[in-house]
């Protein structure tokens, strides 16, 4: 595709610069006065709203109930959870003054809410009859990050955190796996992003979890992005939190826990998976504007009326449509603008089109251009949006699959990771070997496990028998 | 209505105790480890979700765009806004440590976001072409309150804050008035709460605003509750924030501002307007469970199947239905439970009902009981929910209107406010007289203005000519 937007760095010249150019020029975000904290502007927040609107009913279908817990955790409680503290202490923001007085027990601004959920469940869960509990909250969390990038890593970000409690181990494991499938579906049907999904290696498992599962996406620059995780937490957190219930046999038992989360990082994934040198390319399901109707020669009253008519008809179909009949800007400027903003479908209506009862149609994702009969709008536009959504998913899937290379040696691994994409390799599964791989490849890590309990092959690092096959990649 | 729930204090015995009993027993909330911060449980948060789902599209219809701004404001910026600081300083929570280091510029956890919106608009708005801007955010804010009550006043609460910028004064005033109408509609169509609405007296006007408008509701105990406000802010905040734009005549101009907000306080209003001695009474539009289907003799497989069938059919209609065929609890216990939780409609199905192809139906709000043909569910239930919603609104409206008494003297005013309800009275409109009224009546304040610029009557406090007629009440 021709590069039309000089304000945006080419991806191949400097992908990081391309990314921030797109975030800024497409008005997805704005930097706030506090380093690492961003203003989510309507166009960027709109993407998150669309994701939330798609995901929330799926969570509820799986029995999740939404709650809201405080944004503050007493330092005394926070310090009790040792493993937790080690993971988050370097990153916490602490409030020490409230209502003009020094606080006896300072308050940690939540970096995540395990502690508060444990505290709540301790009071709510008394009997097996109170189980399962599947609480979820949509909120923001704060982590004092040194290096931040819009949507990918910020000192405050928006997310959902599901924290569930079950009577049996099986239910908790099943929940972690079931929610991984839900996340995968969000990718497939909403973000048009195919994920590699699977268990994390020991080294990459969440501190305190028995097993972590992840969805991993491939960015245009060949790097992986962890886009969401689900955890089977066993009984560790519940024991530490003192949660116990009277079981069916009238004895006190400890429940089994799972948790799962996705965040505004998904907005970053959408940008980096689909974007091109002209800017954003948005899948219809998350696009704040799915169709833009642009008038050509808008001083012509007939053109204005036709644009307004088409706009109203699209709205009536429930389509997020935008109307642009602003006489102050040229059609050329507008085309470049809406391409940069990644609007999936553009309809142009001018006097000549009107004479023929037509509109010119342009598809952002494929670059395809054609004409449509105005009478055909109702039939054609929803169908095209569906096709674009599917086409974008399939194209991304093709790229993902083409990027996967089976390797057996460290040299092959290095070669694949230097080029970008995923290397699928058997290894011993040990943490030490993973650390060595990271060093040797300059940042390559096991993203998720492809196959467990394999019985042939050798670890290319330590030479011991291989136990798992994993996807390796450099990651954000 | 008979009082069936001994765990709930009668309203007339102790209204405050009744309120917290209902909040706790109906599982709307739970106290968190930090005083003044509550856990919003699914049943309470569900009410807020329903309000949000109703309100957000109405805001968007009026041109509002959702954004998300950081939860922290640098202290140095906060201190610049003098009037603001005076209003909020005693209530702020301040973070002083981030990532293990003392912060050079401490961070105020947002008590409201005027400062951050000003900072954002300063960058975004350069020309009259960038106006209007109508940004809104759904978030939580923190105010370090000494005396707190669930939903009514908390150290952290959920709200929306709209902050708008216009080229002309008229647009900004119109927006404040237009959003007041939107809030009134939310009361009428969603909460089943009639509001008195109007301008605030000078004394009750938001610090820094030119005019404040409010919606005021009447609680069962005869006290008023300010349920939402909209402000016309003039140019003051914009000037202080350094926001200027190039106008149509190519000269720098200052924009005009409005703002508007409603909060989880509305959940408290729903409880206190509609509840009775048996607990909650929820209007269908906000009820997390609109209909509960209770099986009688649930060991009978036919009963189970019929309950499941009715439940599925209700779900199919888009009704928030709940199914209870738990054999471990008696029907009597369940009836009391769902009455306490204020479920608008209950359907009971037992073997005898089934023989006749019927269900017993019970309406929480009116206490009405009757039978319905199972074949009639699809036709009848949505219609009944509509009637309940309307009936609850009309009953509350009748109570509100009956509470309003026109008075002319301080003695009459004292009498009305002692009994509870609104006194409508002419006065000079001055702040001093309002303070005296508050003292004399033991807390009575001007809730909102009924009529401005009147030309007859005398202020009963200072004896000067009256200029306005206002609604007076004791308020939460």
PDB file of C-alpha atoms in Angstrom, chain A residues 322-471:
ATOM      1  CA  UNK A 322     -19.904   8.891  11.171  1.00  0.00           C
ATOM      2  CA  UNK A 323     -21.001  11.668   8.822  1.00  0.00           C
ATOM      3  CA  UNK A 324     -18.541  14.163   7.349  1.00  0.00           C
ATOM      4  CA  UNK A 325     -20.039  16.940   5.250  1.00  0.00           C
ATOM      5  CA  UNK A 326     -17.707  19.621   6.611  1.00  0.00           C
ATOM      6  CA  UNK A 327     -17.101  22.097   3.763  1.00  0.00           C
ATOM      7  CA  UNK A 328     -13.864  23.385   5.317  1.00  0.00           C
ATOM      8  CA  UNK A 329     -11.785  20.347   4.467  1.00  0.00           C
ATOM      9  CA  UNK A 330     -11.028  18.709   1.124  1.00  0.00           C
ATOM     10  CA  UNK A 331     -12.066  15.163   0.274  1.00  0.00           C
ATOM     11  CA  UNK A 332      -8.378  14.250  -0.075  1.00  0.00           C
ATOM     12  CA  UNK A 333      -7.621  15.435   3.444  1.00  0.00           C
ATOM     13  CA  UNK A 334     -10.596  13.512   4.772  1.00  0.00           C
ATOM     14  CA  UNK A 335      -9.669  10.285   2.991  1.00  0.00           C
ATOM     15  CA  UNK A 336      -6.162  10.366   4.458  1.00  0.00           C
ATOM     16  CA  UNK A 337      -7.588  11.214   7.901  1.00  0.00           C
ATOM     17  CA  UNK A 338     -10.054   8.327   8.017  1.00  0.00           C
ATOM     18  CA  UNK A 339      -7.487   5.933   6.611  1.00  0.00           C
ATOM     19  CA  UNK A 340      -5.092   7.004   9.324  1.00  0.00           C
ATOM     20  CA  UNK A 341      -7.836   6.469  11.896  1.00  0.00           C
ATOM     21  CA  UNK A 342      -8.466   2.994  10.494  1.00  0.00           C
ATOM     22  CA  UNK A 343     -12.199   3.379   9.808  1.00  0.00           C
ATOM     23  CA  UNK A 344     -13.086  -0.022   8.272  1.00  0.00           C
ATOM     24  CA  UNK A 345     -15.409   1.251   5.537  1.00  0.00           C
ATOM     25  CA  UNK A 346     -15.677   4.600   3.740  1.00  0.00           C
ATOM     26  CA  UNK A 347     -18.574   5.666   1.543  1.00  0.00           C
ATOM     27  CA  UNK A 348     -18.081   8.679  -0.726  1.00  0.00           C
ATOM     28  CA  UNK A 349     -21.053  10.416  -2.261  1.00  0.00           C
ATOM     29  CA  UNK A 350     -20.697  13.183  -4.850  1.00  0.00           C
ATOM     30  CA  UNK A 351     -22.943  14.678  -7.550  1.00  0.00           C
ATOM     31  CA  UNK A 352     -21.777  12.209 -10.188  1.00  0.00           C
ATOM     32  CA  UNK A 353     -22.348   9.235  -7.905  1.00  0.00           C
ATOM     33  CA  UNK A 354     -25.791  10.545  -7.095  1.00  0.00           C
ATOM     34  CA  UNK A 355     -26.755  10.751 -10.755  1.00  0.00           C
ATOM     35  CA  UNK A 356     -26.083   7.052 -10.977  1.00  0.00           C
ATOM     36  CA  UNK A 357     -27.697   6.332  -7.589  1.00  0.00           C
ATOM     37  CA  UNK A 358     -24.345   5.091  -6.339  1.00  0.00           C
ATOM     38  CA  UNK A 359     -21.634   5.661  -3.763  1.00  0.00           C
ATOM     39  CA  UNK A 360     -17.932   4.919  -3.997  1.00  0.00           C
ATOM     40  CA  UNK A 361     -16.870   2.423  -1.374  1.00  0.00           C
ATOM     41  CA  UNK A 362     -13.413   1.901   0.046  1.00  0.00           C
ATOM     42  CA  UNK A 363     -12.271  -0.857   2.374  1.00  0.00           C
ATOM     43  CA  UNK A 364      -9.448   0.144   4.691  1.00  0.00           C
ATOM     44  CA  UNK A 365      -8.132  -3.334   5.377  1.00  0.00           C
ATOM     45  CA  UNK A 366      -7.807  -4.599   1.793  1.00  0.00           C
ATOM     46  CA  UNK A 367      -7.555  -1.264  -0.016  1.00  0.00           C
ATOM     47  CA  UNK A 368     -10.372  -2.512  -2.245  1.00  0.00           C
ATOM     48  CA  UNK A 369     -12.488   0.145  -3.982  1.00  0.00           C
ATOM     49  CA  UNK A 370     -15.803  -0.318  -5.769  1.00  0.00           C
ATOM     50  CA  UNK A 371     -19.165   1.318  -6.252  1.00  0.00           C
ATOM     51  CA  UNK A 372     -22.397   0.361  -4.537  1.00  0.00           C
ATOM     52  CA  UNK A 373     -25.987   1.132  -5.356  1.00  0.00           C
ATOM     53  CA  UNK A 374     -27.443   3.405  -2.686  1.00  0.00           C
ATOM     54  CA  UNK A 375     -30.499   1.177  -2.553  1.00  0.00           C
ATOM     55  CA  UNK A 376     -28.226  -1.686  -1.605  1.00  0.00           C
ATOM     56  CA  UNK A 377     -26.750  -0.124   1.553  1.00  0.00           C
ATOM     57  CA  UNK A 378     -28.876  -2.062   4.032  1.00  0.00           C
ATOM     58  CA  UNK A 379     -28.057  -5.391   2.470  1.00  0.00           C
ATOM     59  CA  UNK A 380     -24.424  -4.762   1.648  1.00  0.00           C
ATOM     60  CA  UNK A 381     -22.834  -2.780   4.489  1.00  0.00           C
ATOM     61  CA  UNK A 382     -23.509  -5.193   7.388  1.00  0.00           C
ATOM     62  CA  UNK A 383     -22.342  -8.065   5.184  1.00  0.00           C
ATOM     63  CA  UNK A 384     -19.161  -6.203   4.221  1.00  0.00           C
ATOM     64  CA  UNK A 385     -18.383  -5.396   7.859  1.00  0.00           C
ATOM     65  CA  UNK A 386     -18.761  -9.079   8.661  1.00  0.00           C
ATOM     66  CA  UNK A 387     -16.446  -9.984   5.771  1.00  0.00           C
ATOM     67  CA  UNK A 388     -13.855  -7.401   6.815  1.00  0.00           C
ATOM     68  CA  UNK A 389     -13.871  -8.717  10.387  1.00  0.00           C
ATOM     69  CA  UNK A 390     -13.367 -12.269   9.149  1.00  0.00           C
ATOM     70  CA  UNK A 391     -10.829 -11.268   6.505  1.00  0.00           C
ATOM     71  CA  UNK A 392      -8.728  -9.419   9.048  1.00  0.00           C
ATOM     72  CA  UNK A 393      -8.780 -12.406  11.370  1.00  0.00           C
ATOM     73  CA  UNK A 394      -7.797 -14.821   8.619  1.00  0.00           C
ATOM     74  CA  UNK A 395      -4.990 -12.585   7.365  1.00  0.00           C
ATOM     75  CA  UNK A 396      -3.582 -12.251  10.882  1.00  0.00           C
ATOM     76  CA  UNK A 397      -3.915 -16.003  11.362  1.00  0.00           C
ATOM     77  CA  UNK A 398      -1.992 -16.639   8.167  1.00  0.00           C
ATOM     78  CA  UNK A 399       0.794 -14.315   9.343  1.00  0.00           C
ATOM     79  CA  UNK A 400       0.879 -15.994  12.745  1.00  0.00           C
ATOM     80  CA  UNK A 401       1.015 -19.492  11.297  1.00  0.00           C
ATOM     81  CA  UNK A 402       3.653 -18.538   8.729  1.00  0.00           C
ATOM     82  CA  UNK A 403       5.807 -17.166  11.518  1.00  0.00           C
ATOM     83  CA  UNK A 404       5.993 -20.447  13.419  1.00  0.00           C
ATOM     84  CA  UNK A 405       9.156 -22.423  12.699  1.00  0.00           C
ATOM     85  CA  UNK A 406      10.077 -25.753  14.256  1.00  0.00           C
ATOM     86  CA  UNK A 407      13.667 -25.687  15.484  1.00  0.00           C
ATOM     87  CA  UNK A 408      15.930 -28.123  17.314  1.00  0.00           C
ATOM     88  CA  UNK A 409      19.149 -26.236  17.952  1.00  0.00           C
ATOM     89  CA  UNK A 410      20.113 -22.992  19.636  1.00  0.00           C
ATOM     90  CA  UNK A 411      21.489 -21.647  16.361  1.00  0.00           C
ATOM     91  CA  UNK A 412      18.210 -22.264  14.605  1.00  0.00           C
ATOM     92  CA  UNK A 413      16.382 -20.681  17.536  1.00  0.00           C
ATOM     93  CA  UNK A 414      18.604 -17.592  17.386  1.00  0.00           C
ATOM     94  CA  UNK A 415      18.026 -17.265  13.674  1.00  0.00           C
ATOM     95  CA  UNK A 416      14.225 -17.439  13.950  1.00  0.00           C
ATOM     96  CA  UNK A 417      14.051 -15.020  16.879  1.00  0.00           C
ATOM     97  CA  UNK A 418      16.382 -12.562  15.154  1.00  0.00           C
ATOM     98  CA  UNK A 419      14.043 -12.531  12.158  1.00  0.00           C
ATOM     99  CA  UNK A 420      10.937 -12.356  14.371  1.00  0.00           C
ATOM    100  CA  UNK A 421       8.073 -14.770  14.975  1.00  0.00           C
ATOM    101  CA  UNK A 422       7.719 -17.937  16.980  1.00  0.00           C
ATOM    102  CA  UNK A 423      10.159 -20.809  17.229  1.00  0.00           C
ATOM    103  CA  UNK A 424       8.640 -24.108  18.374  1.00  0.00           C
ATOM    104  CA  UNK A 425      11.250 -26.104  20.238  1.00  0.00           C
ATOM    105  CA  UNK A 426      11.505 -29.033  22.639  1.00  0.00           C
ATOM    106  CA  UNK A 427      13.501 -28.443  25.837  1.00  0.00           C
ATOM    107  CA  UNK A 428      13.826 -29.755  29.371  1.00  0.00           C
ATOM    108  CA  UNK A 429      11.320 -27.263  30.801  1.00  0.00           C
ATOM    109  CA  UNK A 430      13.782 -26.102  33.436  1.00  0.00           C
ATOM    110  CA  UNK A 431      14.089 -22.492  34.624  1.00  0.00           C
ATOM    111  CA  UNK A 432      17.851 -22.402  34.255  1.00  0.00           C
ATOM    112  CA  UNK A 433      17.747 -23.356  30.601  1.00  0.00           C
ATOM    113  CA  UNK A 434      15.099 -20.708  29.970  1.00  0.00           C
ATOM    114  CA  UNK A 435      17.320 -18.058  31.526  1.00  0.00           C
ATOM    115  CA  UNK A 436      20.204 -19.208  29.332  1.00  0.00           C
ATOM    116  CA  UNK A 437      18.006 -19.091  26.241  1.00  0.00           C
ATOM    117  CA  UNK A 438      16.973 -15.558  27.118  1.00  0.00           C
ATOM    118  CA  UNK A 439      20.608 -14.532  27.402  1.00  0.00           C
ATOM    119  CA  UNK A 440      21.815 -16.272  24.273  1.00  0.00           C
ATOM    120  CA  UNK A 441      18.974 -15.034  22.050  1.00  0.00           C
ATOM    121  CA  UNK A 442      18.957 -11.537  23.439  1.00  0.00           C
ATOM    122  CA  UNK A 443      15.514 -11.691  25.065  1.00  0.00           C
ATOM    123  CA  UNK A 444      13.779 -14.806  23.741  1.00  0.00           C
ATOM    124  CA  UNK A 445      11.420 -16.450  26.236  1.00  0.00           C
ATOM    125  CA  UNK A 446       9.038 -19.416  26.332  1.00  0.00           C
ATOM    126  CA  UNK A 447       5.672 -17.764  25.585  1.00  0.00           C
ATOM    127  CA  UNK A 448       3.530 -20.817  26.178  1.00  0.00           C
ATOM    128  CA  UNK A 449       3.720 -24.574  26.054  1.00  0.00           C
ATOM    129  CA  UNK A 450       2.660 -26.347  22.878  1.00  0.00           C
ATOM    130  CA  UNK A 451       2.895 -29.919  24.190  1.00  0.00           C
ATOM    131  CA  UNK A 452       3.578 -31.346  27.642  1.00  0.00           C
ATOM    132  CA  UNK A 453       4.974 -34.728  28.739  1.00  0.00           C
ATOM    133  CA  UNK A 454       6.763 -35.511  25.510  1.00  0.00           C
ATOM    134  CA  UNK A 455       8.933 -38.608  25.512  1.00  0.00           C
ATOM    135  CA  UNK A 456      11.553 -37.981  22.855  1.00  0.00           C
ATOM    136  CA  UNK A 457      14.054 -35.257  22.013  1.00  0.00           C
ATOM    137  CA  UNK A 458      16.829 -33.519  23.890  1.00  0.00           C
ATOM    138  CA  UNK A 459      17.094 -30.090  25.468  1.00  0.00           C
ATOM    139  CA  UNK A 460      19.447 -28.094  23.223  1.00  0.00           C
ATOM    140  CA  UNK A 461      20.749 -26.205  26.249  1.00  0.00           C
ATOM    141  CA  UNK A 462      21.494 -28.794  28.937  1.00  0.00           C
ATOM    142  CA  UNK A 463      21.370 -31.948  26.825  1.00  0.00           C
ATOM    143  CA  UNK A 464      18.935 -33.676  29.204  1.00  0.00           C
ATOM    144  CA  UNK A 465      15.781 -35.330  27.852  1.00  0.00           C
ATOM    145  CA  UNK A 466      13.198 -32.854  26.640  1.00  0.00           C
ATOM    146  CA  UNK A 467       9.872 -32.816  28.529  1.00  0.00           C
ATOM    147  CA  UNK A 468       7.918 -30.095  26.762  1.00  0.00           C
ATOM    148  CA  UNK A 469       7.649 -28.337  23.413  1.00  0.00           C
ATOM    149  CA  UNK A 470       7.164 -24.586  23.777  1.00  0.00           C
ATOM    150  CA  UNK A 471       6.716 -21.511  21.607  1.00  0.00           C
TER     151      UNK A 471
END
